[in-house]
Each structure stands twice: as structure tokens, then as C-alpha cells.
């Protein structure tokens, strides 16, 4: 019986380690924010990876002066490469879930190295535009993330929204591109789509 208990504990420990390893880019990003003793809140629903893919690509518009389509926003070349972006899209795009927020696949404490994170449902997070009365007793830094996805075998990319409980507006949706340097994922570039969700 003891052997079964030990085996169960080892499997549980390994599964938690694998989960945190998969989320190492996010955990390294949070560590780089030097949050110290600040309280952290994370929106438990994940942002759809389709958002990450779309912001990475940027937008195309027709430029009458050059009489051709030009690319705006997104990750700048040479990091953005159409063929490599296409492979990333093919591997990570969700063809069935098109909502911005993914339900039933929530963040949990097992995904993060930080302790004492407060997880909050997106639908219950205050929206000052609705004139809700909502008072947080403590100040929290608030984050929302997509799952990390990998680009060109050496970069990690995820979507991020950040606010605090004073502002309470999940503002600009942005992506961060990270590269592993000296064993840690480090932000090397980012892009904002300017759309509020």
C-alpha cells in the first residue's frame, strides 16, 4: 500500500512540474515583474490562442499611394516571417473555439510558481463602464494570459492583459515574444492590437 501512495505522489509531483514547465515563459515573465509582496489576481479563463496568432501577424491595409497592400502593427520583420507564422498558425489555431475567452480550461495554482494567487472569473471581474459598485479591500495586480505557444522552435509567445484593482479595466490586449537566455525566458519584443475586450 505504501508503494502505491509513493507512486501516486511521484506522478502528482511530475504532472505539476510538467505543467509549470509548459508555462515557464509566463512564470519567468511574472518573475521579471518583481512583484515582491504584491497581491496577484489572475483571470481564470484563458485567452484564446487565436488572438496571439492574429496580433502576431498584424493587419494588412490597402495603401493607395503605393497601390498595394501593406502590413501594419504585429511583430516586425525579420522576426515575423510569413512561412514560419503559417506553421505556428497551423499548429496552434483553434478552429472550433472562436470566443476571446476560453471556458472550461481554466488557470489553476498548479500552473504558476507564484503562491497565493487569487483567481477570478472574467464575467465577475468589474467593468467600470457598467457603473458597478465594487470595492476591493486590497490592491491587486491583475493579469490575464493565453497559453504560451512556440514559434520557430526558439521563441515563446503569449497574449497578455494587465491592470490593477484600482483601474479595473482589462485594457489593451498585447502579445509578448520571449527567447530563452541563460535558462530564463526573456521578453524580446511585443505588439499591441489596441482593441479592448
CSV table of N, CA and C in Angstrom, one decimal, residues 31-181:
chain,number,residue,atom,x,y,z
A,31,UNK,N,8.0,36.6,-12.9
A,31,UNK,CA,9.2,36.8,-12.0
A,31,UNK,C,9.9,38.0,-12.4
A,32,UNK,N,10.0,38.3,-13.7
A,32,UNK,CA,10.7,39.6,-14.1
A,32,UNK,C,9.9,40.8,-13.7
A,33,UNK,N,8.7,40.7,-13.4
A,33,UNK,CA,7.9,41.9,-13.0
A,33,UNK,C,8.2,42.4,-11.6
A,34,UNK,N,9.0,41.6,-10.9
A,34,UNK,CA,9.4,42.0,-9.5
A,34,UNK,C,8.2,42.4,-8.6
A,35,UNK,N,7.3,41.5,-8.6
A,35,UNK,CA,6.0,41.8,-7.8
A,35,UNK,C,6.2,41.8,-6.3
A,36,UNK,N,7.3,41.1,-5.9
A,36,UNK,CA,7.6,41.1,-4.4
A,36,UNK,C,6.4,40.6,-3.6
A,37,UNK,N,5.9,41.4,-2.7
A,37,UNK,CA,4.8,41.1,-1.8
A,37,UNK,C,3.5,41.5,-2.4
A,38,UNK,N,3.5,42.1,-3.6
A,38,UNK,CA,2.2,42.5,-4.2
A,38,UNK,C,1.2,41.3,-4.3
A,39,UNK,N,0.0,41.6,-4.1
A,39,UNK,CA,-1.0,40.5,-4.3
A,39,UNK,C,-1.3,40.4,-5.8
A,40,UNK,N,-1.5,39.2,-6.3
A,40,UNK,CA,-1.7,39.0,-7.7
A,40,UNK,C,-3.1,38.3,-7.9
A,41,UNK,N,-3.8,38.8,-8.9
A,41,UNK,CA,-5.0,38.2,-9.3
A,41,UNK,C,-4.9,37.8,-10.8
A,42,UNK,N,-5.4,36.6,-11.1
A,42,UNK,CA,-5.3,36.1,-12.5
A,42,UNK,C,-6.8,35.8,-12.9
A,43,UNK,N,-7.1,36.3,-14.1
A,43,UNK,CA,-8.4,35.9,-14.6
A,43,UNK,C,-8.3,34.4,-15.0
A,44,UNK,N,-9.2,33.6,-14.5
A,44,UNK,CA,-9.1,32.2,-14.6
A,44,UNK,C,-9.3,31.6,-16.0
A,45,UNK,N,-10.2,32.3,-16.8
A,45,UNK,CA,-10.3,31.8,-18.2
A,45,UNK,C,-9.1,32.3,-19.0
A,46,UNK,N,-8.7,31.4,-19.9
A,46,UNK,CA,-7.5,31.7,-20.7
A,46,UNK,C,-8.0,32.5,-21.9
A,47,UNK,N,-7.1,33.3,-22.4
A,47,UNK,CA,-7.3,34.0,-23.7
A,47,UNK,C,-7.1,33.0,-24.8
A,48,UNK,N,-7.9,33.0,-25.8
A,48,UNK,CA,-7.8,32.1,-27.0
A,48,UNK,C,-6.5,32.4,-27.7
A,49,UNK,N,-5.8,31.3,-28.1
A,49,UNK,CA,-4.5,31.4,-28.8
A,49,UNK,C,-4.7,32.1,-30.2
A,50,UNK,N,-5.9,32.0,-30.7
A,50,UNK,CA,-6.2,32.7,-32.0
A,50,UNK,C,-5.9,34.2,-31.9
A,51,UNK,N,-6.1,34.8,-30.7
A,51,UNK,CA,-5.7,36.2,-30.5
A,51,UNK,C,-4.2,36.4,-30.7
A,52,UNK,N,-3.5,35.5,-30.1
A,52,UNK,CA,-2.0,35.6,-30.1
A,52,UNK,C,-1.5,35.5,-31.6
A,53,UNK,N,-2.1,34.6,-32.3
A,53,UNK,CA,-1.7,34.4,-33.7
A,53,UNK,C,-2.1,35.6,-34.6
A,54,UNK,N,-3.3,36.2,-34.3
A,54,UNK,CA,-3.7,37.3,-35.1
A,54,UNK,C,-2.9,38.6,-34.8
A,55,UNK,N,-2.6,38.8,-33.5
A,55,UNK,CA,-1.8,40.0,-33.2
A,55,UNK,C,-0.4,39.9,-33.8
A,56,UNK,N,0.1,38.7,-33.7
A,56,UNK,CA,1.5,38.4,-34.2
A,56,UNK,C,1.6,38.8,-35.7
A,57,UNK,N,0.6,38.4,-36.4
A,57,UNK,CA,0.6,38.7,-37.9
A,57,UNK,C,0.4,40.2,-38.2
A,58,UNK,N,-0.4,40.9,-37.4
A,58,UNK,CA,-0.6,42.3,-37.7
A,58,UNK,C,-1.8,42.5,-38.6
A,59,UNK,N,-2.0,43.7,-39.2
A,59,UNK,CA,-3.1,43.9,-40.1
A,59,UNK,C,-2.6,44.4,-41.4
A,60,UNK,N,-3.3,44.1,-42.4
A,60,UNK,CA,-3.0,44.5,-43.8
A,60,UNK,C,-4.0,45.5,-44.3
A,61,UNK,N,-3.5,46.5,-44.9
A,61,UNK,CA,-4.4,47.5,-45.5
A,61,UNK,C,-3.9,48.0,-46.8
A,62,UNK,N,-4.9,48.5,-47.6
A,62,UNK,CA,-4.5,48.9,-49.0
A,62,UNK,C,-4.0,50.3,-48.9
A,63,UNK,N,-2.8,50.6,-49.4
A,63,UNK,CA,-2.2,51.9,-49.5
A,63,UNK,C,-2.3,52.4,-50.9
A,64,UNK,N,-3.2,53.4,-51.1
A,64,UNK,CA,-3.4,54.0,-52.4
A,64,UNK,C,-2.2,54.6,-53.1
A,65,UNK,N,-1.3,55.2,-52.3
A,65,UNK,CA,-0.1,55.8,-52.9
A,65,UNK,C,0.9,54.8,-53.5
A,66,UNK,N,1.0,53.6,-52.9
A,66,UNK,CA,1.9,52.5,-53.4
A,66,UNK,C,1.1,51.6,-54.3
A,67,UNK,N,-0.3,51.7,-54.2
A,67,UNK,CA,-1.2,50.8,-54.9
A,67,UNK,C,-1.0,49.3,-54.6
A,68,UNK,N,-0.7,49.0,-53.3
A,68,UNK,CA,-0.5,47.7,-52.8
A,68,UNK,C,-0.9,47.5,-51.4
A,69,UNK,N,-1.1,46.3,-50.9
A,69,UNK,CA,-1.4,46.0,-49.5
A,69,UNK,C,-0.1,46.1,-48.7
A,70,UNK,N,-0.2,46.8,-47.6
A,70,UNK,CA,0.9,46.9,-46.7
A,70,UNK,C,0.5,46.4,-45.3
A,71,UNK,N,1.5,45.9,-44.6
A,71,UNK,CA,1.3,45.3,-43.3
A,71,UNK,C,1.6,46.4,-42.2
A,72,UNK,N,0.7,46.4,-41.2
A,72,UNK,CA,0.8,47.4,-40.1
A,72,UNK,C,0.7,46.6,-38.8
A,73,UNK,N,1.3,47.1,-37.7
A,73,UNK,CA,1.3,46.6,-36.4
A,73,UNK,C,1.9,45.2,-36.4
A,74,UNK,N,1.6,44.3,-35.4
A,74,UNK,CA,2.1,43.0,-35.4
A,74,UNK,C,3.6,43.0,-35.0
A,75,UNK,N,4.2,41.8,-35.1
A,75,UNK,CA,5.6,41.6,-34.8
A,75,UNK,C,6.4,42.0,-36.1
A,76,UNK,N,7.4,42.8,-35.9
A,76,UNK,CA,8.1,43.3,-37.0
A,76,UNK,C,9.1,42.3,-37.7
A,77,UNK,N,9.3,42.4,-39.0
A,77,UNK,CA,10.3,41.6,-39.7
A,77,UNK,C,11.7,42.0,-39.2
A,78,UNK,N,12.6,41.1,-39.1
A,78,UNK,CA,12.6,39.7,-39.7
A,78,UNK,C,12.0,38.7,-38.7
A,79,UNK,N,11.7,39.1,-37.5
A,79,UNK,CA,11.1,38.1,-36.5
A,79,UNK,C,9.8,37.5,-37.1
A,80,UNK,N,9.0,38.4,-37.7
A,80,UNK,CA,7.8,37.9,-38.4
A,80,UNK,C,8.2,37.4,-39.7
A,81,UNK,N,7.9,36.2,-40.0
A,81,UNK,CA,8.2,35.5,-41.3
A,81,UNK,C,6.9,34.8,-41.7
A,82,UNK,N,6.4,35.1,-42.8
A,82,UNK,CA,5.1,34.6,-43.2
A,82,UNK,C,5.0,33.1,-43.2
A,83,UNK,N,6.1,32.4,-43.7
A,83,UNK,CA,6.0,30.9,-43.7
A,83,UNK,C,6.1,30.4,-42.3
A,84,UNK,N,6.9,30.9,-41.4
A,84,UNK,CA,7.0,30.4,-40.0
A,84,UNK,C,5.8,30.8,-39.3
A,85,UNK,N,5.2,31.9,-39.5
A,85,UNK,CA,3.9,32.3,-38.9
A,85,UNK,C,2.8,31.3,-39.3
A,86,UNK,N,2.8,30.9,-40.6
A,86,UNK,CA,1.9,30.0,-41.1
A,86,UNK,C,1.9,28.6,-40.4
A,87,UNK,N,3.2,28.2,-40.1
A,87,UNK,CA,3.4,26.9,-39.4
A,87,UNK,C,2.8,27.0,-38.0
A,88,UNK,N,3.1,28.2,-37.3
A,88,UNK,CA,2.6,28.4,-36.0
A,88,UNK,C,1.1,28.4,-36.0
A,89,UNK,N,0.5,29.1,-36.9
A,89,UNK,CA,-1.0,29.1,-37.0
A,89,UNK,C,-1.6,27.7,-37.2
A,90,UNK,N,-1.0,27.0,-38.1
A,90,UNK,CA,-1.4,25.6,-38.4
A,90,UNK,C,-1.4,24.7,-37.2
A,91,UNK,N,-0.4,24.9,-36.4
A,91,UNK,CA,-0.2,24.0,-35.2
A,91,UNK,C,-1.1,24.5,-34.0
A,92,UNK,N,-1.3,25.8,-33.8
A,92,UNK,CA,-1.9,26.3,-32.6
A,92,UNK,C,-3.3,26.9,-32.7
A,93,UNK,N,-3.7,27.1,-34.0
A,93,UNK,CA,-5.0,27.8,-34.1
A,93,UNK,C,-6.2,26.9,-33.7
A,94,UNK,N,-7.1,27.5,-33.0
A,94,UNK,CA,-8.3,26.7,-32.6
A,94,UNK,C,-9.4,27.0,-33.7
A,95,UNK,N,-9.8,25.9,-34.4
A,95,UNK,CA,-10.8,26.0,-35.5
A,95,UNK,C,-12.2,25.9,-34.9
A,96,UNK,N,-12.3,25.5,-33.7
A,96,UNK,CA,-13.6,25.2,-33.1
A,96,UNK,C,-14.0,26.3,-32.0
A,97,UNK,N,-13.1,26.9,-31.4
A,97,UNK,CA,-13.4,27.9,-30.3
A,97,UNK,C,-12.9,29.2,-30.9
A,98,UNK,N,-13.9,30.1,-31.1
A,98,UNK,CA,-13.6,31.4,-31.7
A,98,UNK,C,-13.8,32.5,-30.7
A,99,UNK,N,-14.3,32.2,-29.5
A,99,UNK,CA,-14.5,33.2,-28.5
A,99,UNK,C,-13.2,33.7,-28.0
A,100,UNK,N,-13.1,35.0,-27.5
A,100,UNK,CA,-11.9,35.5,-27.0
A,100,UNK,C,-11.5,34.8,-25.7
A,101,UNK,N,-12.4,34.5,-24.8
A,101,UNK,CA,-12.2,33.8,-23.6
A,101,UNK,C,-12.5,32.3,-23.8
A,102,UNK,N,-11.6,31.4,-23.3
A,102,UNK,CA,-11.9,30.0,-23.4
A,102,UNK,C,-12.4,29.5,-22.1
A,103,UNK,N,-13.6,28.9,-22.1
A,103,UNK,CA,-14.2,28.4,-20.9
A,103,UNK,C,-13.8,27.0,-20.7
A,104,UNK,N,-13.9,26.5,-19.5
A,104,UNK,CA,-13.7,25.1,-19.2
A,104,UNK,C,-12.3,24.6,-19.4
A,105,UNK,N,-11.3,25.5,-19.4
A,105,UNK,CA,-9.9,25.2,-19.5
A,105,UNK,C,-9.2,26.3,-18.7
A,106,UNK,N,-9.5,26.3,-17.4
A,106,UNK,CA,-9.0,27.5,-16.6
A,106,UNK,C,-7.6,27.3,-16.0
A,107,UNK,N,-7.0,28.5,-15.7
A,107,UNK,CA,-5.8,28.5,-15.0
A,107,UNK,C,-6.0,28.1,-13.6
A,108,UNK,N,-5.1,27.4,-13.0
A,108,UNK,CA,-5.1,27.0,-11.6
A,108,UNK,C,-3.8,27.3,-10.9
A,109,UNK,N,-3.7,27.1,-9.6
A,109,UNK,CA,-2.5,27.4,-8.9
A,109,UNK,C,-1.4,26.4,-9.4
A,110,UNK,N,-1.7,25.3,-9.9
A,110,UNK,CA,-0.7,24.3,-10.4
A,110,UNK,C,0.1,24.9,-11.6
A,111,UNK,N,-0.5,25.9,-12.3
A,111,UNK,CA,0.2,26.5,-13.5
A,111,UNK,C,1.3,27.5,-13.1
A,112,UNK,N,1.3,27.9,-11.9
A,112,UNK,CA,2.2,29.1,-11.6
A,112,UNK,C,3.1,28.8,-10.4
A,113,UNK,N,4.3,29.4,-10.5
A,113,UNK,CA,5.2,29.3,-9.4
A,113,UNK,C,4.8,30.3,-8.2
A,114,UNK,N,4.2,31.4,-8.6
A,114,UNK,CA,3.8,32.3,-7.5
A,114,UNK,C,2.8,31.7,-6.6
A,115,UNK,N,2.8,32.0,-5.4
A,115,UNK,CA,1.9,31.4,-4.4
A,115,UNK,C,0.8,32.5,-4.1
A,116,UNK,N,-0.3,32.1,-3.5
A,116,UNK,CA,-1.3,33.0,-3.0
A,116,UNK,C,-1.9,33.8,-4.1
A,117,UNK,N,-2.1,33.3,-5.3
A,117,UNK,CA,-2.8,34.0,-6.4
A,117,UNK,C,-4.3,33.9,-6.2
A,118,UNK,N,-5.0,35.0,-6.4
A,118,UNK,CA,-6.4,34.9,-6.3
A,118,UNK,C,-6.9,34.8,-7.8
A,119,UNK,N,-7.7,33.7,-8.0
A,119,UNK,CA,-8.2,33.5,-9.4
A,119,UNK,C,-9.7,34.1,-9.4
A,120,UNK,N,-10.0,34.7,-10.5
A,120,UNK,CA,-11.3,35.5,-10.6
A,120,UNK,C,-11.9,35.2,-11.9
A,121,UNK,N,-13.2,34.9,-11.9
A,121,UNK,CA,-13.9,34.7,-13.2
A,121,UNK,C,-14.0,36.0,-14.0
A,122,UNK,N,-13.8,35.9,-15.3
A,122,UNK,CA,-13.9,37.0,-16.1
A,122,UNK,C,-15.2,37.7,-16.0
A,123,UNK,N,-16.3,37.0,-16.0
A,123,UNK,CA,-17.6,37.6,-16.0
A,123,UNK,C,-17.9,38.3,-14.7
A,124,UNK,N,-17.2,38.0,-13.6
A,124,UNK,CA,-17.4,38.6,-12.4
A,124,UNK,C,-16.4,39.8,-12.1
A,125,UNK,N,-15.4,39.9,-13.0
A,125,UNK,CA,-14.4,41.0,-12.8
A,125,UNK,C,-15.1,42.3,-13.1
A,126,UNK,N,-14.9,43.3,-12.3
A,126,UNK,CA,-15.7,44.6,-12.5
A,126,UNK,C,-15.4,45.2,-13.8
A,127,UNK,N,-16.4,45.9,-14.4
A,127,UNK,CA,-16.3,46.7,-15.6
A,127,UNK,C,-16.9,48.0,-15.2
A,128,UNK,N,-16.0,49.0,-15.0
A,128,UNK,CA,-16.4,50.3,-14.6
A,128,UNK,C,-17.4,51.0,-15.6
A,129,UNK,N,-17.3,50.5,-16.9
A,129,UNK,CA,-18.2,51.1,-17.9
A,129,UNK,C,-19.7,50.7,-17.5
A,130,UNK,N,-19.9,49.7,-16.7
A,130,UNK,CA,-21.2,49.3,-16.3
A,130,UNK,C,-21.7,49.9,-15.0
A,131,UNK,N,-20.8,50.8,-14.5
A,131,UNK,CA,-21.1,51.5,-13.3
A,131,UNK,C,-21.4,50.6,-12.1
A,132,UNK,N,-20.6,49.6,-12.0
A,132,UNK,CA,-20.8,48.6,-10.9
A,132,UNK,C,-20.1,49.2,-9.7
A,133,UNK,N,-20.7,48.9,-8.6
A,133,UNK,CA,-20.1,49.2,-7.3
A,133,UNK,C,-19.3,48.0,-6.9
A,134,UNK,N,-18.0,48.2,-6.8
A,134,UNK,CA,-17.2,47.0,-6.4
A,134,UNK,C,-15.9,47.5,-5.7
A,135,UNK,N,-15.8,47.2,-4.5
A,135,UNK,CA,-14.6,47.6,-3.7
A,135,UNK,C,-13.7,46.5,-3.3
A,136,UNK,N,-12.5,46.5,-3.8
A,136,UNK,CA,-11.5,45.5,-3.3
A,136,UNK,C,-10.9,46.1,-2.1
A,137,UNK,N,-10.8,45.3,-1.1
A,137,UNK,CA,-10.2,45.8,0.2
A,137,UNK,C,-8.7,45.9,0.0
A,138,UNK,N,-8.1,45.1,-0.8
A,138,UNK,CA,-6.6,45.2,-1.0
A,138,UNK,C,-6.3,45.5,-2.5
A,139,UNK,N,-5.1,46.0,-2.7
A,139,UNK,CA,-4.6,46.3,-4.0
A,139,UNK,C,-4.1,45.0,-4.7
A,140,UNK,N,-4.5,44.7,-5.8
A,140,UNK,CA,-4.0,43.5,-6.6
A,140,UNK,C,-3.5,44.0,-7.9
A,141,UNK,N,-2.4,43.4,-8.4
A,141,UNK,CA,-2.1,43.5,-9.8
A,141,UNK,C,-2.8,42.3,-10.5
A,142,UNK,N,-3.5,42.6,-11.6
A,142,UNK,CA,-4.3,41.7,-12.3
A,142,UNK,C,-3.8,41.3,-13.7
A,143,UNK,N,-3.7,40.0,-14.0
A,143,UNK,CA,-3.2,39.5,-15.2
A,143,UNK,C,-4.2,38.6,-15.9
A,144,UNK,N,-4.1,38.6,-17.2
A,144,UNK,CA,-4.9,37.6,-18.0
A,144,UNK,C,-3.9,37.1,-19.0
A,145,UNK,N,-3.9,35.8,-19.3
A,145,UNK,CA,-3.0,35.2,-20.2
A,145,UNK,C,-3.6,34.2,-21.1
A,146,UNK,N,-3.0,34.0,-22.3
A,146,UNK,CA,-3.3,32.8,-23.1
A,146,UNK,C,-2.2,31.8,-22.8
A,147,UNK,N,-2.4,30.6,-23.3
A,147,UNK,CA,-1.3,29.6,-23.1
A,147,UNK,C,-0.2,30.0,-24.0
A,148,UNK,N,1.1,29.7,-23.5
A,148,UNK,CA,2.2,30.0,-24.4
A,148,UNK,C,2.2,29.1,-25.6
A,149,UNK,N,2.6,29.7,-26.7
A,149,UNK,CA,2.8,28.9,-28.0
A,149,UNK,C,4.2,29.1,-28.5
A,150,UNK,N,4.7,28.2,-29.3
A,150,UNK,CA,6.1,28.3,-29.7
A,150,UNK,C,6.2,28.6,-31.2
A,151,UNK,N,7.2,29.4,-31.5
A,151,UNK,CA,7.4,29.9,-32.8
A,151,UNK,C,8.8,29.7,-33.2
A,152,UNK,N,9.0,29.1,-34.4
A,152,UNK,CA,10.3,28.9,-35.0
A,152,UNK,C,11.2,28.2,-34.0
A,153,UNK,N,10.7,27.3,-33.2
A,153,UNK,CA,11.4,26.4,-32.3
A,153,UNK,C,12.2,27.1,-31.2
A,154,UNK,N,12.3,28.4,-31.2
A,154,UNK,CA,13.1,29.0,-30.2
A,154,UNK,C,12.5,30.2,-29.5
A,155,UNK,N,11.3,30.5,-29.9
A,155,UNK,CA,10.6,31.7,-29.3
A,155,UNK,C,9.3,31.2,-28.6
A,156,UNK,N,8.9,31.8,-27.6
A,156,UNK,CA,7.6,31.6,-26.9
A,156,UNK,C,6.8,32.8,-27.1
A,157,UNK,N,5.5,32.7,-27.3
A,157,UNK,CA,4.6,33.8,-27.5
A,157,UNK,C,3.4,33.6,-26.7
A,158,UNK,N,2.9,34.6,-26.0
A,158,UNK,CA,1.6,34.6,-25.3
A,158,UNK,C,0.9,35.9,-25.3
A,159,UNK,N,-0.4,35.9,-25.1
A,159,UNK,CA,-1.2,37.1,-25.0
A,159,UNK,C,-1.3,37.5,-23.6
A,160,UNK,N,-1.4,38.8,-23.4
A,160,UNK,CA,-1.4,39.3,-22.0
A,160,UNK,C,-2.3,40.5,-21.9
A,161,UNK,N,-3.1,40.6,-20.8
A,161,UNK,CA,-3.8,41.8,-20.4
A,161,UNK,C,-3.4,42.1,-19.0
A,162,UNK,N,-3.2,43.3,-18.7
A,162,UNK,CA,-2.7,43.6,-17.3
A,162,UNK,C,-3.4,44.9,-16.8
A,163,UNK,N,-3.8,44.9,-15.5
A,163,UNK,CA,-4.4,46.0,-14.9
A,163,UNK,C,-4.2,45.9,-13.4
A,164,UNK,N,-4.9,46.7,-12.6
A,164,UNK,CA,-4.9,46.5,-11.2
A,164,UNK,C,-6.3,46.8,-10.6
A,165,UNK,N,-6.5,46.5,-9.4
A,165,UNK,CA,-7.8,46.7,-8.8
A,165,UNK,C,-8.2,48.1,-8.6
A,166,UNK,N,-7.3,49.1,-8.8
A,166,UNK,CA,-7.7,50.5,-8.8
A,166,UNK,C,-8.4,50.9,-10.1
A,167,UNK,N,-7.7,50.4,-11.2
A,167,UNK,CA,-8.2,50.8,-12.5
A,167,UNK,C,-9.4,49.9,-13.0
A,168,UNK,N,-9.2,48.6,-12.7
A,168,UNK,CA,-10.2,47.6,-13.0
A,168,UNK,C,-10.6,47.5,-14.5
A,169,UNK,N,-9.8,48.0,-15.4
A,169,UNK,CA,-10.1,47.9,-16.8
A,169,UNK,C,-9.1,46.9,-17.5
A,170,UNK,N,-9.5,45.8,-18.0
A,170,UNK,CA,-8.6,44.9,-18.7
A,170,UNK,C,-8.4,45.6,-20.1
A,171,UNK,N,-7.4,46.4,-20.2
A,171,UNK,CA,-7.2,47.3,-21.3
A,171,UNK,C,-6.6,46.6,-22.6
A,172,UNK,N,-5.6,47.2,-23.1
A,172,UNK,CA,-5.0,46.8,-24.4
A,172,UNK,C,-4.6,45.3,-24.3
A,173,UNK,N,-5.0,44.6,-25.3
A,173,UNK,CA,-4.5,43.2,-25.5
A,173,UNK,C,-3.2,43.2,-26.2
A,174,UNK,N,-2.2,42.6,-25.6
A,174,UNK,CA,-0.9,42.6,-26.3
A,174,UNK,C,-0.3,41.2,-26.3
A,175,UNK,N,0.7,41.0,-27.1
A,175,UNK,CA,1.5,39.8,-27.1
A,175,UNK,C,2.9,40.1,-26.7
A,176,UNK,N,3.5,39.1,-26.1
A,176,UNK,CA,5.0,39.2,-25.8
A,176,UNK,C,5.7,38.0,-26.5
A,177,UNK,N,6.8,38.3,-27.1
A,177,UNK,CA,7.7,37.3,-27.7
A,177,UNK,C,8.9,37.2,-26.8
A,178,UNK,N,9.1,35.9,-26.4
A,178,UNK,CA,10.2,35.7,-25.4
A,178,UNK,C,11.2,34.7,-26.0
A,179,UNK,N,12.5,34.9,-25.7
A,179,UNK,CA,13.6,34.0,-26.1
A,179,UNK,C,14.3,33.5,-24.8
A,180,UNK,N,14.7,32.2,-24.8
A,180,UNK,CA,15.4,31.7,-23.6
A,180,UNK,C,16.9,32.2,-23.6
A,181,UNK,N,17.2,32.8,-22.5
A,181,UNK,CA,18.6,33.3,-22.4
A,181,UNK,C,19.1,33.0,-21.0
